[in-house]
Short mmCIF file of C-alpha atoms (C1' of nucleotides) in Angstrom, two decimals:
data_model
loop_
_atom_site.label_atom_id
_atom_site.label_comp_id
_atom_site.label_asym_id
_atom_site.label_seq_id
_atom_site.Cartn_x
_atom_site.Cartn_y
_atom_site.Cartn_z
CA MET A 20 -45.00 13.85 5.77
CA ASN A 21 -43.82 13.27 9.18
CA ARG A 22 -44.00 9.76 9.60
CA LYS A 23 -40.28 8.87 10.98
CA HIS A 24 -40.96 11.93 13.35
CA GLU A 25 -43.78 10.47 14.55
CA ARG A 26 -42.14 6.72 14.59
CA ILE A 27 -38.97 8.04 16.47
CA ALA A 28 -41.27 10.00 19.14
CA GLY A 29 -42.98 7.06 20.04
CA GLU A 30 -39.46 4.70 20.63
CA ARG A 31 -38.50 8.35 22.88
CA GLY A 32 -41.79 7.41 24.81
CA THR A 33 -40.28 3.61 25.87
CA ILE A 34 -37.35 5.02 27.29
CA GLY A 35 -38.81 4.70 31.04
CA ALA A 36 -39.78 1.32 30.64
CA GLN A 37 -37.01 0.55 28.91
CA THR A 38 -34.58 1.77 31.11
CA ALA A 39 -36.27 0.35 34.42
CA LYS A 40 -36.66 -3.46 31.87
CA ARG A 41 -32.78 -3.39 32.39
CA ARG A 42 -32.71 -2.87 36.19
CA ALA A 43 -34.82 -5.70 37.12
CA ASP A 44 -32.52 -7.42 34.44
CA GLY A 45 -29.60 -7.12 37.26
CA GLY A 46 -27.25 -7.09 35.19
CA THR A 47 -26.89 -10.89 34.15
CA THR A 48 -27.28 -9.95 31.15
CA ARG A 49 -24.13 -12.50 29.65
CA ASP A 50 -23.03 -15.82 31.67
CA SER A 51 -22.15 -15.12 34.91
CA GLY A 52 -20.47 -17.81 36.09
CA ALA A 53 -18.39 -18.04 33.93
CA SER A 54 -14.89 -17.70 34.73
CA ARG A 55 -13.48 -14.47 35.03
CA ARG A 56 -10.61 -14.02 33.41
CA ARG A 57 -7.89 -11.84 34.80
CA GLY A 58 -4.11 -11.04 34.65
CA PRO A 59 -2.34 -11.77 31.96
CA ARG A 60 -4.74 -14.63 30.89
CA LEU A 61 -6.74 -11.67 30.47
CA GLU A 62 -4.33 -9.46 28.41
CA ASP A 63 -3.47 -11.98 26.64
CA ALA A 64 -6.79 -12.82 25.44
CA ILE A 65 -7.11 -8.49 24.28
CA LEU A 66 -4.19 -8.70 22.28
CA ASP A 67 -4.74 -11.94 20.54
CA ALA A 68 -8.60 -10.42 20.07
CA ALA A 69 -6.79 -7.10 19.25
CA TRP A 70 -4.72 -8.69 16.32
CA ASP A 71 -7.44 -10.83 14.95
CA VAL A 72 -9.91 -7.48 14.11
CA LEU A 73 -6.09 -5.35 13.01
CA VAL A 74 -5.78 -8.36 10.87
CA GLU A 75 -10.00 -7.82 9.37
CA HIS A 76 -10.46 -4.05 9.13
CA GLY A 77 -7.62 -2.44 9.24
CA TYR A 78 -6.27 0.58 11.38
CA HIS A 79 -9.39 2.47 10.90
CA GLY A 80 -12.17 -0.45 12.07
CA PHE A 81 -8.85 -0.82 15.54
CA THR A 82 -11.12 0.56 17.49
CA TYR A 83 -11.64 -0.04 21.46
CA GLU A 84 -14.84 -0.53 21.09
CA ALA A 85 -14.41 -3.46 18.46
CA VAL A 86 -11.41 -5.10 20.20
CA ALA A 87 -13.68 -5.41 23.91
CA THR A 88 -17.03 -6.39 22.16
CA ARG A 89 -14.31 -9.52 20.03
CA VAL A 90 -12.80 -10.55 23.42
CA GLY A 91 -15.49 -10.31 25.22
CA THR A 92 -14.93 -7.56 27.43
CA SER A 93 -15.62 -3.49 28.00
CA ARG A 94 -13.36 -0.28 27.03
CA PRO A 95 -12.02 0.60 30.61
CA VAL A 96 -10.38 -2.49 30.70
CA LEU A 97 -8.64 -1.55 27.94
CA TYR A 98 -7.92 2.12 28.64
CA ARG A 99 -6.86 0.24 32.20
CA ARG A 100 -4.04 -1.39 30.50
CA TRP A 101 -3.65 0.87 27.54
CA PRO A 102 -4.43 4.68 28.00
CA GLN A 103 -3.49 5.64 23.99
CA ARG A 104 -5.03 3.56 21.05
CA ASP A 105 -1.08 4.18 20.51
CA ASP A 106 -0.33 2.12 22.91
CA LEU A 107 -2.39 -0.88 22.50
CA LEU A 108 -1.43 -1.45 18.25
CA LEU A 109 2.00 -1.69 19.44
CA ALA A 110 1.48 -4.02 22.12
CA THR A 111 -0.37 -6.03 19.52
CA LEU A 112 2.16 -5.99 17.02
CA THR A 113 5.26 -6.43 19.44
CA LYS A 114 3.46 -9.94 20.23
CA PHE A 115 2.84 -10.78 17.31
CA TRP A 116 5.64 -9.59 15.51
CA GLN A 117 8.54 -12.43 14.64
CA PRO A 118 11.26 -12.83 12.38
CA ILE A 119 10.63 -15.57 9.03
CA ALA A 120 12.54 -18.59 9.77
CA VAL A 121 15.25 -18.24 6.90
CA PRO A 122 16.30 -21.81 5.66
CA ASP A 123 19.51 -23.15 4.78
CA THR A 124 19.25 -25.91 2.11
CA GLY A 125 22.80 -25.41 0.81
CA SER A 126 21.82 -24.21 -2.50
CA LEU A 127 21.34 -19.78 -2.63
CA ARG A 128 18.82 -20.14 -5.63
CA ASP A 129 16.72 -22.37 -2.74
CA ASP A 130 17.08 -20.57 -0.09
CA ALA A 131 15.98 -17.84 -1.61
CA ILE A 132 12.90 -19.86 -2.88
CA GLY A 133 12.33 -21.22 -0.10
CA PHE A 134 12.55 -17.78 2.61
CA LEU A 135 10.22 -16.27 0.32
CA HIS A 136 7.70 -19.21 0.57
CA ASN A 137 8.49 -18.89 4.58
CA ALA A 138 7.26 -15.42 3.69
CA ASP A 139 4.30 -16.00 1.83
CA ALA A 140 3.20 -18.62 4.35
CA ASP A 141 3.37 -17.05 7.72
CA ARG A 142 3.28 -12.64 6.02
CA ALA A 143 0.51 -13.00 3.92
CA GLY A 144 -1.66 -11.46 6.78
CA MET A 145 1.20 -9.13 8.07
CA ILE A 146 2.68 -7.62 5.42
CA THR A 147 -0.55 -6.62 3.80
CA LEU A 148 -1.72 -5.44 7.29
CA MET A 149 2.15 -3.57 7.91
CA SER A 150 1.50 -2.16 4.18
CA VAL A 151 -1.83 -1.53 3.27
CA GLN A 152 -4.99 -1.71 6.64
CA LEU A 153 -2.28 0.62 8.61
CA ALA A 154 -2.50 3.37 6.16
CA ASP A 155 -4.71 6.02 8.37
CA TYR A 156 -2.10 5.25 11.07
CA PHE A 157 0.85 5.96 9.04
CA ARG A 158 -1.18 9.05 8.13
CA ASP A 159 -2.27 10.17 11.65
CA THR A 160 1.15 9.52 12.84
CA GLY A 161 3.05 10.74 10.04
CA THR A 162 5.81 7.58 9.93
CA SER A 163 5.88 5.24 7.67
CA LEU A 164 6.12 1.77 7.27
CA SER A 165 9.98 1.63 7.13
CA GLU A 166 10.05 3.62 10.45
CA LEU A 167 7.80 1.09 12.29
CA ARG A 168 9.72 -1.78 10.98
CA ASP A 169 12.75 -0.20 12.75
CA THR A 170 11.09 0.16 16.31
CA LEU A 171 10.42 -4.05 16.11
CA LEU A 172 13.06 -5.06 14.77
CA PRO A 173 16.24 -6.29 16.52
CA PRO A 174 18.46 -3.28 16.02
CA GLY A 175 21.68 -4.29 13.87
CA GLN A 176 21.00 -7.39 12.51
CA ALA A 177 22.00 -8.50 9.24
CA THR A 178 18.25 -8.68 7.31
CA ALA A 179 17.66 -12.50 5.55
CA PHE A 180 18.96 -11.73 2.26
CA GLU A 181 22.48 -10.51 3.70
CA THR A 182 22.58 -13.75 5.73
CA ILE A 183 21.64 -15.94 2.85
CA VAL A 184 23.93 -14.01 0.54
CA ALA A 185 26.48 -14.33 2.81
CA ARG A 186 25.96 -18.25 3.67
CA ALA A 187 26.26 -18.37 -0.35
CA VAL A 188 29.36 -16.62 -0.37
CA GLU A 189 30.66 -18.92 2.70
CA ARG A 190 29.83 -22.04 0.75
CA GLY A 191 31.91 -20.18 -2.40
CA GLU A 192 28.85 -20.05 -4.48
CA LEU A 193 29.34 -16.17 -4.54
CA PRO A 194 32.39 -15.01 -4.87
CA ASP A 195 33.47 -12.21 -1.92
CA VAL A 196 32.57 -9.27 -3.58
CA PRO A 197 30.70 -5.97 -2.18
CA ARG A 198 27.35 -5.81 -3.38
CA SER A 199 25.09 -3.14 -2.54
CA SER A 200 22.31 -2.88 -0.30
CA ARG A 201 20.20 -2.80 -3.73
CA VAL A 202 21.05 -5.99 -4.71
CA VAL A 203 21.44 -8.25 -2.51
CA ASN A 204 17.62 -7.55 -0.95
CA LEU A 205 15.48 -7.24 -3.64
CA PRO A 206 13.88 -10.14 -3.84
CA LEU A 207 12.44 -9.38 -0.34
CA ASP A 208 11.43 -5.72 -1.75
CA LEU A 209 10.02 -7.58 -4.76
CA PHE A 210 8.17 -9.80 -3.00
CA ARG A 211 6.43 -7.43 -1.17
CA HIS A 212 5.75 -4.89 -3.85
CA ASP A 213 3.43 -8.32 -5.73
CA MET A 214 1.95 -7.82 -2.61
CA PHE A 215 1.08 -4.59 -1.71
CA ILE A 216 -0.33 -4.53 -5.39
CA THR A 217 -2.22 -7.30 -5.66
CA MET A 218 -3.79 -7.95 -1.98
CA ARG A 219 -3.28 -10.92 -2.24
CA SER A 220 -0.43 -14.35 -1.61
CA VAL A 221 2.53 -14.00 -3.70
CA SER A 222 2.24 -16.96 -6.32
CA ASP A 223 5.68 -19.99 -6.81
CA GLU A 224 5.53 -19.09 -10.23
CA SER A 225 6.14 -14.89 -8.70
CA ILE A 226 8.78 -16.24 -6.58
CA VAL A 227 10.64 -18.26 -8.89
CA GLU A 228 10.38 -15.44 -11.76
CA ILE A 229 11.50 -12.82 -9.08
CA VAL A 230 14.79 -15.82 -8.27
CA ASP A 231 15.37 -16.68 -11.79
CA GLU A 232 15.19 -14.04 -13.64
CA VAL A 233 15.88 -10.99 -11.36
CA TRP A 234 18.45 -12.09 -8.64
CA LEU A 235 20.05 -14.85 -9.77
CA PRO A 236 20.90 -12.94 -12.86
CA LEU A 237 22.24 -9.80 -11.21
CA LEU A 238 23.69 -11.63 -8.80
CA GLY A 239 26.00 -12.67 -11.70
CA VAL A 240 25.33 -16.67 -11.29
CA PRO A 241 26.95 -19.63 -13.99
CA GLY A 242 23.57 -21.26 -15.32
CA ALA A 243 20.75 -18.02 -14.30
CA PRO A 244 19.11 -17.37 -16.95
CA SER A 245 20.60 -14.03 -18.94
CA ALA A 246 17.92 -10.91 -19.89
CA SER A 247 18.24 -12.49 -24.12
CA SER A 248 16.43 -16.35 -22.55
CA ALA A 249 13.88 -15.24 -20.82
CA PRO A 250 10.13 -16.94 -21.59
CA ALA A 251 7.51 -14.42 -21.77
CA PRO A 252 6.82 -11.81 -24.23
CA PRO A 253 6.03 -8.78 -23.00
CA ALA A 254 2.66 -8.45 -23.21
CA MET B 20 -29.53 10.07 36.52
CA ASN B 21 -31.93 11.31 34.03
CA ARG B 22 -30.29 14.34 32.95
CA LYS B 23 -29.89 13.78 29.33
CA HIS B 24 -33.27 12.54 29.33
CA GLU B 25 -34.07 15.61 30.75
CA ARG B 26 -32.31 18.13 28.93
CA ILE B 27 -32.38 16.41 25.84
CA ALA B 28 -36.71 16.52 26.30
CA GLY B 29 -36.28 20.80 26.84
CA GLU B 30 -34.33 20.69 23.81
CA ARG B 31 -36.67 19.02 22.16
CA GLY B 32 -39.51 21.61 23.27
CA THR B 33 -38.27 24.45 21.13
CA ILE B 34 -38.36 22.72 17.92
CA GLY B 35 -40.96 24.97 17.01
CA ALA B 36 -39.31 27.94 18.15
CA GLN B 37 -36.16 27.51 16.39
CA THR B 38 -37.89 26.62 13.68
CA ALA B 39 -40.20 30.03 13.52
CA LYS B 40 -36.75 31.98 14.14
CA ARG B 41 -34.76 30.23 11.17
CA ARG B 42 -37.78 31.58 9.31
CA ALA B 43 -37.85 34.55 10.64
CA ASP B 44 -34.00 35.65 9.89
CA GLY B 45 -34.84 34.56 6.06
CA GLY B 46 -31.61 32.51 5.70
CA THR B 47 -29.08 35.08 4.72
CA THR B 48 -26.47 33.77 7.02
CA ARG B 49 -23.74 33.66 4.57
CA ASP B 50 -22.39 36.51 2.23
CA SER B 51 -25.72 36.86 -0.13
CA GLY B 52 -24.92 38.38 -3.03
CA ALA B 53 -21.79 36.59 -3.97
CA SER B 54 -21.87 34.23 -7.02
CA ARG B 55 -23.30 31.08 -6.40
CA ARG B 56 -21.54 28.35 -8.70
CA ARG B 57 -23.67 26.51 -11.03
CA GLY B 58 -23.23 23.06 -13.17
CA PRO B 59 -19.94 22.68 -14.69
CA ARG B 60 -18.76 25.22 -12.73
CA LEU B 61 -19.79 23.42 -9.48
CA GLU B 62 -18.99 20.56 -9.79
CA ASP B 63 -15.45 21.47 -10.93
CA ALA B 64 -14.89 22.97 -7.58
CA ILE B 65 -16.28 20.01 -5.42
CA LEU B 66 -14.04 17.87 -7.27
CA ASP B 67 -10.87 19.86 -7.00
CA ALA B 68 -12.02 19.58 -3.49
CA ALA B 69 -12.37 16.30 -3.00
CA TRP B 70 -9.05 15.35 -4.71
CA ASP B 71 -7.27 18.07 -1.80
CA VAL B 72 -9.17 16.56 0.96
CA LEU B 73 -8.51 12.83 -0.83
CA VAL B 74 -4.90 13.68 -1.12
CA GLU B 75 -4.43 15.20 2.89
CA HIS B 76 -7.03 12.76 4.56
CA GLY B 77 -6.95 9.91 2.77
CA TYR B 78 -9.99 7.97 2.23
CA HIS B 79 -10.87 7.15 5.64
CA GLY B 80 -11.24 11.51 5.62
CA PHE B 81 -12.76 11.55 2.62
CA THR B 82 -16.25 12.27 4.50
CA TYR B 83 -19.65 14.17 2.37
CA GLU B 84 -18.88 16.40 5.44
CA ALA B 85 -15.15 17.44 4.70
CA VAL B 86 -15.44 17.58 0.69
CA ALA B 87 -18.57 20.16 0.66
CA THR B 88 -17.35 22.21 3.51
CA ARG B 89 -14.23 22.34 1.77
CA VAL B 90 -15.79 23.51 -1.66
CA GLY B 91 -18.06 26.24 0.71
CA THR B 92 -21.14 24.20 0.03
CA SER B 93 -23.87 21.75 1.50
CA ARG B 94 -23.68 17.42 1.78
CA PRO B 95 -26.67 17.70 -0.29
CA VAL B 96 -25.11 19.29 -3.23
CA LEU B 97 -22.71 16.44 -3.08
CA TYR B 98 -25.21 14.00 -2.84
CA ARG B 99 -27.86 15.08 -5.53
CA ARG B 100 -24.44 14.33 -7.99
CA TRP B 101 -23.25 11.50 -6.41
CA PRO B 102 -25.51 8.88 -4.01
CA GLN B 103 -22.49 7.23 -3.33
CA ARG B 104 -18.96 7.66 -1.66
CA ASP B 105 -18.00 5.36 -4.17
CA ASP B 106 -19.10 7.62 -7.09
CA LEU B 107 -17.23 10.75 -5.70
CA LEU B 108 -14.53 8.91 -5.58
CA LEU B 109 -14.15 7.31 -8.83
CA ALA B 110 -14.92 10.45 -10.62
CA THR B 111 -12.25 12.52 -8.66
CA LEU B 112 -9.38 9.95 -9.72
CA THR B 113 -11.10 9.72 -12.78
CA LYS B 114 -10.54 13.54 -13.54
CA PHE B 115 -7.14 13.78 -11.96
CA TRP B 116 -5.89 10.75 -13.18
CA GLN B 117 -3.33 11.62 -16.12
CA PRO B 118 0.12 9.18 -17.59
CA ILE B 119 3.24 10.52 -16.87
CA ALA B 120 4.82 11.65 -19.39
CA VAL B 121 7.35 9.53 -20.81
CA PRO B 122 10.59 10.97 -21.90
CA ASP B 123 12.28 10.53 -25.77
CA THR B 124 16.05 11.22 -25.31
CA GLY B 125 17.41 8.77 -27.75
CA SER B 126 19.53 6.87 -24.41
CA LEU B 127 17.41 3.66 -22.71
CA ARG B 128 19.28 5.30 -19.76
CA ASP B 129 18.09 8.70 -19.40
CA ASP B 130 14.77 7.60 -20.50
CA ALA B 131 14.18 5.40 -17.46
CA ILE B 132 16.01 7.59 -15.44
CA GLY B 133 13.67 10.63 -17.03
CA PHE B 134 10.49 9.13 -16.42
CA LEU B 135 10.88 7.76 -12.96
CA HIS B 136 12.12 11.01 -11.99
CA ASN B 137 8.93 12.56 -13.74
CA ALA B 138 7.11 9.97 -11.48
CA ASP B 139 8.61 11.29 -8.73
CA ALA B 140 7.26 14.51 -9.29
CA ASP B 141 4.10 13.72 -11.19
CA ARG B 142 2.88 11.39 -8.92
CA ALA B 143 4.55 11.23 -5.68
CA GLY B 144 1.25 12.40 -4.17
CA MET B 145 -0.84 10.09 -6.89
CA ILE B 146 0.85 6.92 -6.28
CA THR B 147 1.07 7.40 -2.11
CA LEU B 148 -2.30 8.40 -2.32
CA MET B 149 -3.16 5.41 -4.25
CA SER B 150 -1.33 3.08 -2.49
CA VAL B 151 -1.91 4.21 1.21
CA GLN B 152 -4.76 6.81 1.39
CA LEU B 153 -7.33 4.68 0.03
CA ALA B 154 -6.13 1.35 2.08
CA ASP B 155 -9.84 1.57 3.77
CA TYR B 156 -11.46 1.76 -0.40
CA PHE B 157 -9.62 -1.41 -0.69
CA ARG B 158 -10.66 -3.20 2.12
CA ASP B 159 -14.52 -1.74 1.73
CA THR B 160 -14.56 -2.74 -1.68
CA GLY B 161 -12.69 -6.21 -1.61
CA THR B 162 -10.66 -5.08 -4.65
CA SER B 163 -6.62 -4.20 -4.67
CA LEU B 164 -4.60 -1.24 -6.32
CA SER B 165 -3.82 -3.23 -9.57
CA GLU B 166 -7.80 -3.28 -10.28
CA LEU B 167 -8.02 0.02 -9.54
CA ARG B 168 -5.21 1.07 -11.73
CA ASP B 169 -6.65 -1.39 -14.40
CA THR B 170 -10.02 0.47 -14.63
CA LEU B 171 -8.57 3.89 -14.78
CA LEU B 172 -5.99 2.78 -17.45
CA PRO B 173 -6.91 2.90 -21.29
CA PRO B 174 -6.50 -0.64 -21.48
CA GLY B 175 -3.96 -2.91 -24.61
CA GLN B 176 -1.65 0.18 -23.71
CA ALA B 177 1.65 -0.18 -23.46
CA THR B 178 3.38 0.94 -20.39
CA ALA B 179 6.22 3.45 -19.93
CA PHE B 180 9.24 0.66 -19.66
CA GLU B 181 7.36 -1.35 -22.64
CA THR B 182 7.75 1.68 -24.70
CA ILE B 183 11.67 2.59 -23.08
CA VAL B 184 12.51 -0.32 -24.49
CA ALA B 185 11.30 -0.92 -27.50
CA ARG B 186 12.51 2.62 -28.71
CA ALA B 187 16.11 1.57 -27.41
CA VAL B 188 16.01 -1.76 -29.77
CA GLU B 189 14.84 0.54 -32.44
CA ARG B 190 17.80 2.46 -32.32
CA GLY B 191 19.41 -0.59 -31.76
CA GLU B 192 20.91 -0.48 -28.30
CA LEU B 193 19.06 -3.14 -26.90
CA PRO B 194 19.32 -6.48 -28.76
CA ASP B 195 15.79 -7.56 -30.19
CA VAL B 196 15.07 -10.48 -28.21
CA PRO B 197 11.54 -11.22 -25.78
CA ARG B 198 11.68 -10.00 -22.01
CA SER B 199 9.94 -10.66 -19.18
CA SER B 200 7.07 -8.56 -17.99
CA ARG B 201 9.04 -8.61 -14.45
CA VAL B 202 12.01 -7.35 -15.97
CA VAL B 203 10.85 -5.06 -18.23
CA ASN B 204 9.22 -2.64 -15.73
CA LEU B 205 11.04 -3.82 -13.10
CA PRO B 206 12.02 -0.42 -12.26
CA LEU B 207 8.67 1.41 -11.73
CA ASP B 208 8.07 -1.46 -8.82
CA LEU B 209 11.11 -0.93 -7.46
CA PHE B 210 10.08 2.77 -7.29
CA ARG B 211 7.00 2.11 -6.58
CA HIS B 212 8.33 0.59 -3.32
CA ASP B 213 10.73 2.71 -2.57
CA MET B 214 7.90 4.90 -2.20
CA PHE B 215 5.40 3.09 0.21
CA ILE B 216 8.18 1.95 2.20
CA THR B 217 9.33 5.56 3.07
CA MET B 218 5.62 7.22 1.91
CA ARG B 219 8.20 9.90 0.16
CA SER B 220 9.33 10.99 -2.19
CA VAL B 221 12.30 8.57 -4.03
CA SER B 222 15.64 10.61 -3.94
CA ASP B 223 17.67 10.89 -7.13
CA GLU B 224 20.41 8.89 -5.62
CA SER B 225 17.72 5.65 -5.60
CA ILE B 226 16.41 6.12 -8.90
CA VAL B 227 19.73 5.81 -10.74
CA GLU B 228 20.60 3.17 -8.26
CA ILE B 229 17.45 1.55 -9.24
CA VAL B 230 18.19 1.75 -13.06
CA ASP B 231 22.40 1.53 -13.20
CA GLU B 232 22.48 -1.10 -10.83
CA VAL B 233 19.33 -3.19 -11.40
CA TRP B 234 17.87 -2.35 -14.44
CA LEU B 235 20.77 -1.96 -16.77
CA PRO B 236 22.78 -5.39 -15.88
CA LEU B 237 19.79 -7.27 -16.28
CA LEU B 238 19.15 -5.94 -19.65
CA GLY B 239 23.33 -6.72 -20.24
CA VAL B 240 23.01 -3.77 -21.65
CA PRO B 241 27.54 -3.56 -21.81
CA GLY B 242 29.50 -0.69 -19.70
CA ALA B 243 26.64 -1.26 -16.48
CA PRO B 244 27.71 -1.74 -12.83
CA SER B 245 28.02 -5.54 -12.91
CA ALA B 246 27.31 -7.86 -9.97
CA SER B 247 30.78 -7.09 -8.72
CA SER B 248 31.22 -3.48 -9.10
CA ALA B 249 28.62 -2.24 -7.40
CA PRO B 250 29.76 0.06 -4.55
CA ALA B 251 27.58 -0.15 -1.45
CA PRO B 252 28.26 -2.96 1.23
CA PRO B 253 25.49 -5.16 2.82
CA ALA B 254 25.77 -2.47 5.73
"C1'" DT C 17 -39.66 39.57 -16.91
"C1'" DG C 18 -41.20 36.02 -15.07
"C1'" DC C 19 -40.64 30.90 -14.98
"C1'" DT C 20 -38.06 26.98 -13.63
"C1'" DT C 21 -34.10 24.70 -11.85
"C1'" DA C 22 -31.15 23.61 -8.19
"C1'" DC C 23 -28.00 25.42 -5.25
"C1'" DG C 24 -26.91 27.07 -0.69
"C1'" DA C 25 -28.38 26.36 4.60
"C1'" DT C 26 -30.39 24.27 8.12
"C1'" DT C 27 -32.63 20.52 11.02
"C1'" DC C 28 -33.28 16.13 11.94
"C1'" DA C 29 -32.81 11.16 13.88
"C1'" DC C 30 -29.94 8.25 13.95
"C1'" DT C 31 -24.88 5.68 14.08
"C1'" DT C 32 -20.78 5.25 16.40
"C1'" DG C 33 -16.94 5.80 18.93
"C1'" DC C 34 -13.91 8.15 22.16
"C1'" DG C 35 -12.97 8.79 26.77
"C1'" DT C 36 -15.10 9.05 32.02
"C1'" DA C 37 -16.85 8.11 36.34
"C1'" DT C 38 -19.44 5.19 38.42
"C1'" DC C 39 -21.58 0.13 41.14
"C1'" DT C 40 -21.52 -4.75 41.61
"C1'" DT C 41 -18.95 -8.65 42.01
"C1'" DA C 42 -16.07 -12.41 40.78
"C1'" DT C 43 -11.17 -13.55 41.98
"C1'" DC C 44 -7.09 -13.99 44.47
"C1'" DG C 45 -3.90 -13.41 48.33
"C1'" DC C 46 -3.79 -13.98 53.54
"C1'" DG D 12 -13.17 -16.71 54.97
"C1'" DC D 13 -12.47 -12.21 54.42
"C1'" DG D 14 -11.07 -8.30 52.63
"C1'" DA D 15 -8.18 -6.32 48.09
"C1'" DT D 16 -8.10 -6.26 44.29
"C1'" DA D 17 -10.10 -5.75 39.14
"C1'" DA D 18 -13.10 -7.83 36.00
"C1'" DG D 19 -17.21 -6.35 33.78
"C1'" DA D 20 -21.63 -3.60 33.06
"C1'" DT D 21 -23.53 0.24 32.35
"C1'" DA D 22 -24.12 5.59 32.25
"C1'" DC D 23 -22.39 10.20 30.34
"C1'" DG D 24 -21.09 14.06 27.76
"C1'" DC D 25 -19.02 14.47 24.15
"C1'" DA D 26 -17.85 14.71 18.67
"C1'" DA D 27 -17.99 13.37 13.50
"C1'" DG D 28 -20.84 11.86 10.29
"C1'" DT D 29 -25.00 9.93 7.32
"C1'" DG D 30 -28.86 9.97 4.85
"C1'" DA D 31 -33.23 12.88 3.95
"C1'" DA D 32 -35.97 16.51 4.14
"C1'" DT D 33 -37.66 21.42 4.29
"C1'" DC D 34 -37.00 26.02 2.99
"C1'" DG D 35 -35.52 30.52 0.99
"C1'" DT D 36 -34.09 31.98 -3.29
"C1'" DA D 37 -30.28 33.20 -6.74
"C1'" DA D 38 -28.91 31.89 -11.51
"C1'" DG D 39 -30.39 30.49 -16.51
"C1'" DC D 40 -33.36 30.75 -19.99
"C1'" DA D 41 -37.67 31.81 -22.35
#
DNA sequence: TGCTTACGATTCACTTGCGTATCTTATCGC
DNA sequence: GCGATAAGATACGCAAGTGAATCGTAAGCA
């Protein structure tokens, strides 16, 4: 009946002995003598570990405990630098946020496909993270992905596809007419949606599909597949 | 030094007395005499509460503790029915999952806009929930939103926009040509993306924008705004 | 009416994480 | 080399959640 209690009571009885043993160890639990990191070097190591934890376990698993364990230090070290969880999170995101390379191939289509390809390669973890893993963060703070993106992105800067379109216009590949932001940025939105839904890397087929079947026709690019020449049936 | 241990030891010592006291109380702590829910009625109440908890606090806050507290019962009652957290979650989602109404107005554009409007009204919480609130669930289980949707959706059924397009073809509003699934279902994808990004209800303007600036032009609907007549500059 | 079921309540030991308070000691600047 | 600094370790009190066990009793049925 009370097996559990008996066993536990027995363990409790050894607390004193365990404490004494720990003291006898003298705290040489870890590799004492190894170089002790300080200042920026330590900070970098912490943020690296924080990033890993964030990607692997999401915001929910993004605890001081987990980060400290992973970096091989203790929580007080983290608290000294980032008193709030948000501070550590923001520092981590800021360090690892870098814009995706926008290719300049001289072809609208190749630019678009190339950029989405870069996005997939560079941000497979990033966008997944920002969209899904940070769900708890967004709920806790009441913010959204778009707001976080705004705080991380340098303001007033053209988006990748605005750049791509502008170049195509300069080349004369596209007419110089006003276009809605919705249409211009459509490929990245669809790409991001695919990534959200599947939680996986977006396939090359999907990228080409987005560009050839949706974006280029919308931009009125000659030779692009029209609505009546799409290959796949509605399934 | 060992204050904690001493204190705990002291508390431990009172266990017998506390048990005796509880027995003397007779368990009449709450409003005895109020009707006690049983069977299906209790189950419904639990799932209702579970749904509320899920929407409000997300999967992370979706604990037996929280659900039990909200429904006014205790955790063992929940454990008896759903031994695993996933069981309770699936039961909750199954109960509250219902398809969005697909309007049949006789107009392709009105059908599309109307459906997205219904989606926004019916699923503002739902899709937000499924996308963002369940992030931990997806990570824990290694599944994705698309897989969950597949398990909840009746298989082999046409999507809303496939239905809408098929009706338009029957009416002669659209030519009977093969269309890619990507293009047909584009509006809901963009709608869902908007919801993901902003974590808010999708505005009517955005819905109209999706239909008029993206979808209808792609389907080659005459009179729809072409790529060169979009109102807003790239901003 | 009496019996069976199972609901509601409570307790328990345990785990994980938080935020803080120390203490020792390695490292750096002088 | 020496002192100031801060890394790293450990502990504490607290809080929330987990499964499980137990117990009294209200509800439903024969």
